[in-house]
Amino acid sequence: MSSIWFKKHFLKSGSSTNPGNAESLGRGAEQQLPAASLYRRPKFLRGVCSGERLPGRRPIYCPPRDRPLQWGTGYAEVINAEKSKFNEDQATCCQISVRRREIGMEEEQDWLILCSNQYLIGYYWALFDGHGGPDAAIIASNYLHYCIKQKLEEVVEGITEAQPPMHLSGCCICPSDSQFVEEKQIQQEDVVIGALENAFQECDEVIGQEMEATNQSGGCTALAALYLQGKLYVANAGDSRAILVQKQSVVPLSSEFTPETERQRIQQLAFLCPKLLADEFTRFEFPRRLKGNDIGQKILYRDYSMAGWGYKTVEKADLKYPLIHGHGKQTRLLGTLAVSRGLGDHQLKVIDTDIEVKPFLSCIPQVKVFDFASRNIKEDDVLVLATDGLWDILSNEEVAQIVRSFLKENRTDPYRFSELARCLVHTARGKKNGHQWILDDNSPASYDDISAFLIPLYNRDADC
């Protein structure tokens, strides 16, 4: 599927038609929907949340009980504390059908029917945390699952064989082809991972084209979970997080990507392409911003090749603003962005300069695989996907404790995962105290948008 084809059919710069969201994907019916980046909340909240800010209030929204999400998934969201006009988080929840396309089949034909039972059925959840506006997150929420479907269909023969063939066509150029594949230990899941990585890249390209065509800016993080053929794939580009909560353990299924966690990759790029810094930044990291009196002194520093610290004699050039500066949540890339992976941000420049931030960003996700065949999944095992608004306040263990306690006390409620999602969001949002939002212990609550999926893994057999 070409980006030109997509723009022609779905985006504002092409046609007024677009893919919409979530549950409509299986009906195969054409719909005239708003433009891809027109602000709105996820489709599964239609009739519940208008997306309009209520002055001084932060209500928590969940899907209506008469329209449950797949697997009995729970979802809840709350808007930020007037940090921005809109809720910049977006979410998608749907099925994806991966079908074989015959050679010569037109792009516009059957592939859009995403919930057909003719081939492999996947289950998909995704969260997108926008920055610089909601536009990139909206486009990503409407399009990433289409990219994933397309990339999987391109390699469908490679994900239905225990050992992927060297040639998708099945031809044998070299008699030892299968041996080479075996030596590389290439398995089905490696082909799925590659498809997910390529899908993120395709989505990023389309976002860039659409934002440029409509003179918009901004980007988003992306966290997606795909259940396919008995395995759960969690793809993350940004600082949202996924964890699996079990009775006796917490299994992290993602890693956050920030200027701190990707310092060496970013510094190495600056070393290889120093022109990207425009002689305005230094790639070296120092414990603090250097001053004129530091020149000539030996100061602690780190470069791209170093996991540890060394000492460097300070030169005048080292007084430039650091490529990565700050600590924790205050760390910024080029003094501008708090994440190092995500989608969009093609137009983003350092303020009052022509220095582009995009070259230092990566749209490629880290993909982690959870194989159900090797795990004994229990009734209360839950996958938690949430944007950073939740994790800024609650640790993995705190979330796990809330999940276990809630499920133990609510064993018969058929909507318990929806209520559990609401409980987690409510805990991180806190309560209003004057002009502040605080937790029960009077510490600051989250002022950010918060979105969370609670996915009961034990229920998967009912749908598969």
CSV table of C-alpha atoms in Angstrom, one decimal:
chain,number,residue,atom,x,y,z
A,1,MET,CA,0.0,0.0,0.0
A,2,SER,CA,1.6,3.3,-1.0
A,3,SER,CA,1.3,6.5,1.0
A,4,ILE,CA,-0.1,8.1,-2.2
A,5,TRP,CA,-2.9,5.6,-2.2
A,6,PHE,CA,-3.6,6.3,1.5
A,7,LYS,CA,-3.6,10.0,1.0
A,8,LYS,CA,-6.0,9.7,-1.9
A,9,HIS,CA,-8.5,7.8,0.1
A,10,PHE,CA,-8.2,8.9,3.7
A,11,LEU,CA,-6.3,12.1,4.4
A,12,LYS,CA,-7.4,15.8,4.2
A,13,SER,CA,-4.9,16.4,1.4
A,14,GLY,CA,-6.6,13.7,-0.7
A,15,SER,CA,-10.2,12.7,-0.1
A,16,SER,CA,-12.7,13.3,2.7
A,17,THR,CA,-12.8,9.6,3.4
A,18,ASN,CA,-10.7,8.0,6.2
A,19,PRO,CA,-10.4,4.8,8.1
A,20,GLY,CA,-11.9,6.0,11.3
A,21,ASN,CA,-11.3,3.9,14.4
A,22,ALA,CA,-11.5,0.5,16.0
A,23,GLU,CA,-14.7,-1.5,15.8
A,24,SER,CA,-16.0,-0.4,12.4
A,25,LEU,CA,-13.0,-2.1,10.7
A,26,GLY,CA,-14.7,-5.5,10.2
A,27,ARG,CA,-17.9,-4.5,8.5
A,28,GLY,CA,-16.3,-3.7,5.1
A,29,ALA,CA,-18.7,-0.8,4.7
A,30,GLU,CA,-17.4,2.5,3.3
A,31,GLN,CA,-18.0,5.4,5.6
A,32,GLN,CA,-17.8,9.1,5.0
A,33,LEU,CA,-15.9,10.2,8.1
A,34,PRO,CA,-14.2,13.4,9.2
A,35,ALA,CA,-10.6,14.1,8.1
A,36,ALA,CA,-7.9,11.9,9.6
A,37,SER,CA,-6.6,14.5,11.9
A,38,LEU,CA,-9.8,16.2,12.9
A,39,TYR,CA,-9.9,16.2,16.7
A,40,ARG,CA,-12.1,13.6,18.3
A,41,ARG,CA,-11.9,10.9,21.0
A,42,PRO,CA,-11.6,7.1,20.3
A,43,LYS,CA,-14.6,5.7,18.5
A,44,PHE,CA,-15.3,3.2,21.3
A,45,LEU,CA,-16.1,6.3,23.5
A,46,ARG,CA,-18.6,7.7,21.1
A,47,GLY,CA,-21.7,8.9,23.0
A,48,VAL,CA,-19.7,8.9,26.2
A,49,CYS,CA,-17.0,11.5,25.8
A,50,SER,CA,-17.3,14.6,23.5
A,51,GLY,CA,-13.7,15.6,24.0
A,52,GLU,CA,-14.6,19.0,25.1
A,53,ARG,CA,-12.8,20.4,28.2
A,54,LEU,CA,-15.0,21.0,31.2
A,55,PRO,CA,-13.7,24.1,33.1
A,56,GLY,CA,-12.1,23.0,36.4
A,57,ARG,CA,-13.1,19.4,35.9
A,58,ARG,CA,-11.3,16.2,34.9
A,59,PRO,CA,-14.0,13.5,34.5
A,60,ILE,CA,-12.9,9.9,33.8
A,61,TYR,CA,-14.4,8.3,30.7
A,62,CYS,CA,-14.8,4.6,30.0
A,63,PRO,CA,-16.5,2.8,27.1
A,64,PRO,CA,-20.3,2.2,27.5
A,65,ARG,CA,-21.2,-1.2,29.1
A,66,ASP,CA,-23.4,-2.1,26.2
A,67,ARG,CA,-20.4,-1.9,23.8
A,68,PRO,CA,-17.7,-4.0,25.4
A,69,LEU,CA,-14.2,-4.1,24.0
A,70,GLN,CA,-12.6,-7.3,22.8
A,71,TRP,CA,-11.6,-9.9,25.4
A,72,GLY,CA,-13.5,-7.8,28.0
A,73,THR,CA,-10.8,-5.2,27.9
A,74,GLY,CA,-11.1,-2.3,30.3
A,75,TYR,CA,-10.2,1.2,29.3
A,76,ALA,CA,-10.3,4.6,31.0
A,77,GLU,CA,-8.9,8.1,30.2
A,78,VAL,CA,-8.8,11.5,31.7
A,79,ILE,CA,-7.8,14.9,30.2
A,80,ASN,CA,-4.8,16.9,31.5
A,81,ALA,CA,-5.1,19.6,34.2
A,82,GLU,CA,-5.4,22.5,31.6
A,83,LYS,CA,-1.9,21.8,30.3
A,84,SER,CA,-3.3,21.9,26.8
A,85,LYS,CA,-6.7,22.6,25.2
A,86,PHE,CA,-7.2,19.0,24.1
A,87,ASN,CA,-6.6,15.5,25.4
A,88,GLU,CA,-3.5,14.7,23.4
A,89,ASP,CA,-3.7,10.9,24.0
A,90,GLN,CA,-5.5,8.6,21.5
A,91,ALA,CA,-6.4,4.9,21.6
A,92,THR,CA,-7.3,2.1,19.2
A,93,CYS,CA,-8.8,-1.3,19.9
A,94,CYS,CA,-9.7,-3.7,17.1
A,95,GLN,CA,-9.2,-6.9,15.3
A,96,ILE,CA,-6.9,-7.3,12.3
A,97,SER,CA,-7.4,-10.0,9.7
A,98,VAL,CA,-4.2,-11.0,7.8
A,99,ARG,CA,-5.2,-12.4,4.4
A,100,ARG,CA,-3.1,-13.7,1.5
A,101,ARG,CA,-3.3,-11.3,-1.5
A,102,GLU,CA,-3.0,-12.8,-4.9
A,103,ILE,CA,-0.4,-11.5,-7.3
A,104,GLY,CA,-1.9,-8.7,-9.3
A,105,MET,CA,-4.7,-7.9,-6.9
A,106,GLU,CA,-5.4,-4.2,-6.9
A,107,GLU,CA,-4.5,-2.3,-3.8
A,108,GLU,CA,-8.0,-0.9,-3.4
A,109,GLN,CA,-9.7,-4.3,-3.2
A,110,ASP,CA,-10.4,-6.8,-0.4
A,111,TRP,CA,-7.6,-5.9,1.9
A,112,LEU,CA,-9.7,-3.3,3.7
A,113,ILE,CA,-12.0,-5.9,5.1
A,114,LEU,CA,-10.1,-6.3,8.3
A,115,CYS,CA,-12.3,-8.7,10.3
A,116,SER,CA,-12.7,-11.4,7.7
A,117,ASN,CA,-12.4,-15.0,9.0
A,118,GLN,CA,-10.6,-16.1,5.9
A,119,TYR,CA,-7.2,-16.0,7.4
A,120,LEU,CA,-5.2,-15.2,10.5
A,121,ILE,CA,-7.0,-13.1,13.1
A,122,GLY,CA,-5.0,-10.7,15.3
A,123,TYR,CA,-6.1,-8.6,18.2
A,124,TYR,CA,-4.7,-5.1,18.5
A,125,TRP,CA,-4.6,-2.4,21.2
A,126,ALA,CA,-2.6,0.8,20.9
A,127,LEU,CA,-2.0,4.1,22.8
A,128,PHE,CA,-0.6,7.3,21.3
A,129,ASP,CA,0.6,10.2,23.5
A,130,GLY,CA,0.7,13.4,21.5
A,131,HIS,CA,2.9,16.4,22.0
A,132,GLY,CA,2.8,19.7,20.3
A,133,GLY,CA,-0.9,19.1,19.6
A,134,PRO,CA,-3.1,16.1,19.1
A,135,ASP,CA,-2.8,15.8,15.3
A,136,ALA,CA,-0.1,13.2,15.0
A,137,ALA,CA,-1.7,11.0,17.6
A,138,ILE,CA,-5.0,11.1,15.8
A,139,ILE,CA,-3.5,10.2,12.4
A,140,ALA,CA,-1.5,7.4,14.0
A,141,SER,CA,-4.5,6.0,15.8
A,142,ASN,CA,-6.4,5.9,12.5
A,143,TYR,CA,-3.6,4.4,10.5
A,144,LEU,CA,-1.0,2.3,12.3
A,145,HIS,CA,-3.2,-0.8,12.3
A,146,TYR,CA,-3.6,-0.5,8.6
A,147,CYS,CA,0.2,-0.4,8.2
A,148,ILE,CA,0.6,-3.4,10.4
A,149,LYS,CA,-2.0,-5.4,8.4
A,150,GLN,CA,-0.4,-4.5,5.1
A,151,LYS,CA,3.1,-5.4,6.3
A,152,LEU,CA,1.9,-8.7,7.7
A,153,GLU,CA,0.1,-9.6,4.5
A,154,GLU,CA,3.3,-8.9,2.5
A,155,VAL,CA,5.1,-11.6,4.4
A,156,VAL,CA,2.1,-13.9,5.3
A,157,GLU,CA,3.9,-17.0,3.9
A,158,GLY,CA,6.8,-16.3,6.3
A,159,ILE,CA,4.6,-16.2,9.4
A,160,THR,CA,2.6,-19.4,8.7
A,161,GLU,CA,5.6,-21.7,8.4
A,162,ALA,CA,7.5,-22.9,11.4
A,163,GLN,CA,10.7,-21.8,9.7
A,164,PRO,CA,10.3,-18.9,7.3
A,165,PRO,CA,11.3,-19.7,3.8
A,166,MET,CA,14.2,-17.9,2.2
A,167,HIS,CA,12.0,-16.9,-0.8
A,168,LEU,CA,8.4,-16.0,-0.3
A,169,SER,CA,7.6,-17.3,-3.7
A,170,GLY,CA,8.7,-20.8,-2.6
A,171,CYS,CA,11.4,-21.1,-5.3
A,172,CYS,CA,14.8,-22.6,-4.5
A,173,ILE,CA,17.8,-20.7,-5.8
A,174,CYS,CA,20.3,-22.4,-3.6
A,175,PRO,CA,19.8,-25.9,-2.2
A,176,SER,CA,21.2,-24.8,1.1
A,177,ASP,CA,18.7,-21.9,1.6
A,178,SER,CA,16.8,-23.6,4.5
A,179,GLN,CA,20.2,-24.3,6.2
A,180,PHE,CA,21.1,-20.7,6.1
A,181,VAL,CA,17.8,-19.7,7.6
A,182,GLU,CA,18.3,-22.3,10.3
A,183,GLU,CA,21.8,-21.1,11.1
A,184,LYS,CA,20.5,-17.6,11.5
A,185,GLN,CA,17.8,-19.0,13.9
A,186,ILE,CA,15.1,-17.1,12.0
A,187,GLN,CA,11.7,-17.9,13.4
A,188,GLN,CA,8.1,-16.9,12.7
A,189,GLU,CA,8.2,-14.2,15.4
A,190,ASP,CA,11.2,-12.6,13.8
A,191,VAL,CA,9.2,-12.0,10.6
A,192,VAL,CA,6.3,-10.5,12.7
A,193,ILE,CA,8.7,-8.2,14.5
A,194,GLY,CA,10.1,-7.0,11.2
A,195,ALA,CA,6.6,-6.3,9.9
A,196,LEU,CA,5.8,-4.3,13.0
A,197,GLU,CA,9.1,-2.3,12.7
A,198,ASN,CA,8.3,-1.6,9.0
A,199,ALA,CA,4.7,-0.6,9.8
A,200,PHE,CA,5.8,2.0,12.3
A,201,GLN,CA,8.2,3.4,9.8
A,202,GLU,CA,5.5,3.6,7.1
A,203,CYS,CA,3.1,5.3,9.5
A,204,ASP,CA,5.8,7.8,10.4
A,205,GLU,CA,6.3,8.7,6.7
A,206,VAL,CA,2.6,9.2,6.1
A,207,ILE,CA,2.2,11.4,9.2
A,208,GLY,CA,5.1,13.5,8.0
A,209,GLN,CA,3.5,13.9,4.5
A,210,GLU,CA,0.1,14.7,6.0
A,211,MET,CA,1.4,17.2,8.5
A,212,GLU,CA,3.4,19.0,5.8
A,213,ALA,CA,0.5,19.1,3.4
A,214,THR,CA,-1.8,20.6,6.1
A,215,ASN,CA,0.8,22.9,7.7
A,216,GLN,CA,0.5,21.1,11.0
A,217,SER,CA,3.2,20.1,13.5
A,218,GLY,CA,3.6,17.8,16.4
A,219,GLY,CA,4.4,14.2,17.1
A,220,CYS,CA,3.4,11.3,19.4
A,221,THR,CA,4.7,8.3,21.2
A,222,ALA,CA,3.2,4.9,20.2
A,223,LEU,CA,2.7,1.7,22.2
A,224,ALA,CA,1.0,-1.2,20.5
A,225,ALA,CA,0.1,-4.7,21.5
A,226,LEU,CA,-0.7,-7.4,18.9
A,227,TYR,CA,-1.9,-10.9,19.8
A,228,LEU,CA,-1.3,-13.2,16.8
A,229,GLN,CA,-0.9,-17.0,16.6
A,230,GLY,CA,-0.6,-17.5,20.4
A,231,LYS,CA,2.0,-14.8,20.9
A,232,LEU,CA,1.7,-11.3,22.3
A,233,TYR,CA,3.9,-8.7,20.6
A,234,VAL,CA,4.4,-5.4,22.4
A,235,ALA,CA,5.9,-2.6,20.2
A,236,ASN,CA,7.0,0.6,21.9
A,237,ALA,CA,8.4,3.9,20.6
A,238,GLY,CA,8.3,6.4,23.4
A,239,ASP,CA,7.7,6.6,27.1
A,240,SER,CA,4.4,4.8,27.5
A,241,ARG,CA,4.7,1.5,29.3
A,242,ALA,CA,3.3,-2.1,29.2
A,243,ILE,CA,3.5,-4.5,32.1
A,244,LEU,CA,2.0,-8.0,32.7
A,245,VAL,CA,0.7,-8.3,36.2
A,246,GLN,CA,0.5,-11.8,37.6
A,247,LYS,CA,-0.2,-13.1,41.1
A,248,GLN,CA,3.4,-13.4,42.1
A,249,SER,CA,5.3,-11.3,39.6
A,250,VAL,CA,5.4,-8.2,37.4
A,251,VAL,CA,6.8,-8.7,33.9
A,252,PRO,CA,7.9,-5.5,32.1
A,253,LEU,CA,7.0,-5.8,28.4
A,254,SER,CA,8.4,-2.4,27.3
A,255,SER,CA,11.2,0.0,27.9
A,256,GLU,CA,10.9,3.8,27.9
A,257,PHE,CA,12.9,5.7,25.2
A,258,THR,CA,14.1,9.1,26.4
A,259,PRO,CA,17.1,11.2,25.7
A,260,GLU,CA,18.6,9.7,28.9
A,261,THR,CA,18.0,6.0,28.0
A,262,GLU,CA,19.2,6.5,24.4
A,263,ARG,CA,22.1,8.9,25.2
A,264,GLN,CA,24.8,6.8,23.5
A,265,ARG,CA,22.8,6.3,20.2
A,266,ILE,CA,22.0,10.1,20.1
A,267,GLN,CA,25.6,11.1,20.9
A,268,GLN,CA,27.0,8.7,18.3
A,269,LEU,CA,24.8,10.2,15.6
A,270,ALA,CA,26.1,13.7,16.6
A,271,PHE,CA,29.7,12.3,16.3
A,272,LEU,CA,29.0,10.8,12.8
A,273,CYS,CA,27.1,13.9,11.6
A,274,PRO,CA,28.4,16.9,13.5
A,275,LYS,CA,26.6,19.3,11.1
A,276,LEU,CA,23.3,18.3,12.7
A,277,LEU,CA,24.4,20.3,15.8
A,278,ALA,CA,25.0,23.5,13.6
A,279,ASP,CA,27.9,24.5,15.9
A,280,GLU,CA,25.3,25.4,18.6
A,281,PHE,CA,25.4,22.3,20.8
A,282,THR,CA,28.0,20.0,22.3
A,283,ARG,CA,27.5,16.2,22.1
A,284,PHE,CA,29.3,15.6,25.4
A,285,GLU,CA,27.4,15.1,28.6
A,286,PHE,CA,28.5,16.8,31.8
A,287,PRO,CA,27.0,16.5,35.3
A,288,ARG,CA,25.9,20.2,35.0
A,289,ARG,CA,26.0,23.0,32.5
A,290,LEU,CA,29.6,24.2,32.3
A,291,LYS,CA,30.7,27.8,33.0
A,292,GLY,CA,33.6,29.9,31.8
A,293,ASN,CA,35.6,29.2,35.0
A,294,ASP,CA,35.5,25.5,34.1
A,295,ILE,CA,37.8,26.0,31.1
A,296,GLY,CA,41.1,24.3,31.6
A,297,GLN,CA,39.7,22.1,34.4
A,298,LYS,CA,39.3,18.3,34.2
A,299,ILE,CA,35.6,17.7,34.5
A,300,LEU,CA,33.5,14.5,34.6
A,301,TYR,CA,32.0,13.7,31.2
A,302,ARG,CA,30.5,11.0,29.0
A,303,ASP,CA,30.7,10.5,25.2
A,304,TYR,CA,28.9,8.0,22.9
A,305,SER,CA,31.4,5.2,23.5
A,306,MET,CA,31.1,5.3,27.3
A,307,ALA,CA,28.8,3.6,29.7
A,308,GLY,CA,30.9,4.9,32.5
A,309,TRP,CA,32.3,8.4,33.2
A,310,GLY,CA,35.7,9.8,32.5
A,311,TYR,CA,37.5,13.2,32.9
A,312,LYS,CA,37.9,15.7,30.2
A,313,THR,CA,39.9,19.0,30.1
A,314,VAL,CA,37.3,21.6,29.3
A,315,GLU,CA,37.6,23.7,26.2
A,316,LYS,CA,35.7,26.7,25.1
A,317,ALA,CA,33.6,24.6,22.7
A,318,ASP,CA,32.4,22.5,25.7
A,319,LEU,CA,30.5,25.6,27.0
A,320,LYS,CA,27.8,25.2,24.2
A,321,TYR,CA,24.4,23.9,25.2
A,322,PRO,CA,24.5,20.1,25.7
A,323,LEU,CA,22.8,17.9,23.1
A,324,ILE,CA,21.1,16.1,26.1
A,325,HIS,CA,20.5,18.2,29.2
A,326,GLY,CA,18.6,17.7,32.4
A,327,HIS,CA,17.8,14.8,34.7
A,328,GLY,CA,14.8,12.5,34.9
A,329,LYS,CA,11.6,13.9,33.5
A,330,GLN,CA,13.3,17.2,33.0
A,331,THR,CA,15.8,15.8,30.5
A,332,ARG,CA,15.5,17.3,27.0
A,333,LEU,CA,16.9,16.5,23.6
A,334,LEU,CA,18.3,19.7,22.0
A,335,GLY,CA,16.5,21.6,24.8
A,336,THR,CA,13.3,20.7,23.1
A,337,LEU,CA,11.8,17.2,23.4
A,338,ALA,CA,11.5,14.7,26.3
A,339,VAL,CA,11.3,11.6,24.2
A,340,SER,CA,13.7,10.1,21.7
A,341,ARG,CA,11.4,7.7,19.8
A,342,GLY,CA,8.0,8.2,18.4
A,343,LEU,CA,6.0,9.2,15.3
A,344,GLY,CA,5.9,12.6,13.6
A,345,ASP,CA,7.9,15.7,14.6
A,346,HIS,CA,9.1,16.1,11.0
A,347,GLN,CA,8.7,19.9,11.2
A,348,LEU,CA,10.1,20.3,14.7
A,349,LYS,CA,13.0,22.7,15.1
A,350,VAL,CA,14.9,24.0,18.1
A,351,ILE,CA,13.3,27.3,19.0
A,352,ASP,CA,14.7,30.4,17.2
A,353,THR,CA,16.9,28.2,15.0
A,354,ASP,CA,16.8,26.0,11.8
A,355,ILE,CA,18.2,23.0,13.7
A,356,GLU,CA,16.0,20.0,13.1
A,357,VAL,CA,15.2,17.6,15.9
A,358,LYS,CA,13.8,14.8,13.7
A,359,PRO,CA,17.2,13.3,12.7
A,360,PHE,CA,17.9,12.4,16.3
A,361,LEU,CA,14.5,10.7,16.8
A,362,SER,CA,13.7,7.1,15.9
A,363,CYS,CA,10.3,5.8,14.8
A,364,ILE,CA,11.4,2.2,15.1
A,365,PRO,CA,9.8,0.4,18.1
A,366,GLN,CA,11.4,-2.0,20.4
A,367,VAL,CA,9.3,-5.2,20.1
A,368,LYS,CA,9.1,-7.7,23.0
A,369,VAL,CA,7.4,-11.1,22.6
A,370,PHE,CA,5.3,-13.0,25.2
A,371,ASP,CA,4.7,-16.6,24.2
A,372,PHE,CA,1.5,-17.9,25.8
A,373,ALA,CA,2.5,-21.5,25.0
A,374,SER,CA,5.4,-21.3,27.5
A,375,ARG,CA,3.3,-19.5,30.2
A,376,ASN,CA,0.6,-20.7,32.5
A,377,ILE,CA,-1.9,-17.9,32.2
A,378,LYS,CA,-4.2,-17.5,35.2
A,379,GLU,CA,-7.6,-15.8,35.5
A,380,ASP,CA,-6.3,-12.6,37.0
A,381,ASP,CA,-3.3,-12.1,34.8
A,382,VAL,CA,-3.6,-8.7,33.2
A,383,LEU,CA,-1.7,-6.7,30.6
A,384,VAL,CA,-1.6,-3.0,31.6
A,385,LEU,CA,-0.9,-0.5,28.8
A,386,ALA,CA,-0.8,3.1,29.9
A,387,THR,CA,0.6,6.5,28.8
A,388,ASP,CA,3.2,8.2,31.0
A,389,GLY,CA,0.6,10.2,32.9
A,390,LEU,CA,0.0,7.1,34.9
A,391,TRP,CA,3.6,5.9,35.3
A,392,ASP,CA,4.8,9.4,36.4
A,393,ILE,CA,2.8,8.8,39.6
A,394,LEU,CA,2.6,5.0,40.1
A,395,SER,CA,5.4,2.5,39.9
A,396,ASN,CA,5.0,-1.0,38.4
A,397,GLU,CA,4.7,-2.5,41.9
A,398,GLU,CA,2.1,0.1,42.9
A,399,VAL,CA,0.0,-0.6,39.8
A,400,ALA,CA,0.3,-4.4,40.4
A,401,GLN,CA,-0.8,-4.0,44.0
A,402,ILE,CA,-3.9,-2.1,43.0
A,403,VAL,CA,-4.7,-4.6,40.2
A,404,ARG,CA,-4.4,-7.6,42.5
A,405,SER,CA,-6.3,-6.1,45.4
A,406,PHE,CA,-9.1,-4.9,43.1
A,407,LEU,CA,-9.5,-8.2,41.3
A,408,LYS,CA,-9.5,-10.1,44.5
A,409,GLU,CA,-12.4,-8.1,45.8
A,410,ASN,CA,-14.4,-8.0,42.5
A,411,ARG,CA,-14.5,-11.6,41.2
A,412,THR,CA,-18.0,-11.7,39.9
A,413,ASP,CA,-18.4,-8.2,38.3
A,414,PRO,CA,-18.6,-8.7,34.5
A,415,TYR,CA,-17.3,-5.2,34.1
A,416,ARG,CA,-14.5,-5.4,36.6
A,417,PHE,CA,-11.7,-4.7,34.1
A,418,SER,CA,-13.4,-1.5,33.0
A,419,GLU,CA,-13.8,-0.5,36.6
A,420,LEU,CA,-10.2,-1.5,37.3
A,421,ALA,CA,-9.0,0.8,34.5
A,422,ARG,CA,-11.1,3.6,36.0
A,423,CYS,CA,-9.6,2.9,39.5
A,424,LEU,CA,-6.0,3.2,38.2
A,425,VAL,CA,-6.7,6.4,36.3
A,426,HIS,CA,-8.6,7.9,39.3
A,427,THR,CA,-5.7,7.0,41.6
A,428,ALA,CA,-3.1,8.8,39.4
A,429,ARG,CA,-5.4,11.8,38.7
A,430,GLY,CA,-6.0,12.3,42.4
A,431,LYS,CA,-8.5,14.8,43.7
A,432,LYS,CA,-8.7,18.6,43.3
A,433,ASN,CA,-7.6,20.8,46.2
A,434,GLY,CA,-8.1,24.4,45.3
A,435,HIS,CA,-6.1,24.8,42.0
A,436,GLN,CA,-4.0,21.7,42.6
A,437,TRP,CA,-4.5,18.0,42.0
A,438,ILE,CA,-3.2,15.9,44.9
A,439,LEU,CA,-3.0,12.2,46.0
A,440,ASP,CA,-4.3,10.9,49.2
A,441,ASP,CA,-1.0,11.6,50.9
A,442,ASN,CA,-1.1,15.2,49.7
A,443,SER,CA,1.7,14.7,47.2
A,444,PRO,CA,1.2,16.0,43.6
A,445,ALA,CA,-1.0,14.0,41.3
A,446,SER,CA,-0.7,13.7,37.6
A,447,TYR,CA,-1.4,16.8,35.6
A,448,ASP,CA,-1.0,15.0,32.3
A,449,ASP,CA,-3.4,13.2,30.1
A,450,ILE,CA,-3.8,9.6,31.3
A,451,SER,CA,-5.0,6.7,29.2
A,452,ALA,CA,-5.0,3.0,30.2
A,453,PHE,CA,-6.0,-0.4,28.8
A,454,LEU,CA,-6.5,-3.3,31.2
A,455,ILE,CA,-6.4,-6.5,29.0
A,456,PRO,CA,-7.4,-9.8,30.7
A,457,LEU,CA,-5.2,-12.4,29.0
A,458,TYR,CA,-7.2,-15.4,30.3
A,459,ASN,CA,-10.2,-14.3,28.2
A,460,ARG,CA,-8.4,-14.7,24.9
A,461,ASP,CA,-9.7,-18.2,24.3
A,462,ALA,CA,-13.3,-16.9,24.0
A,463,ASP,CA,-12.4,-14.9,20.9
A,464,CYS,CA,-9.7,-17.1,19.2
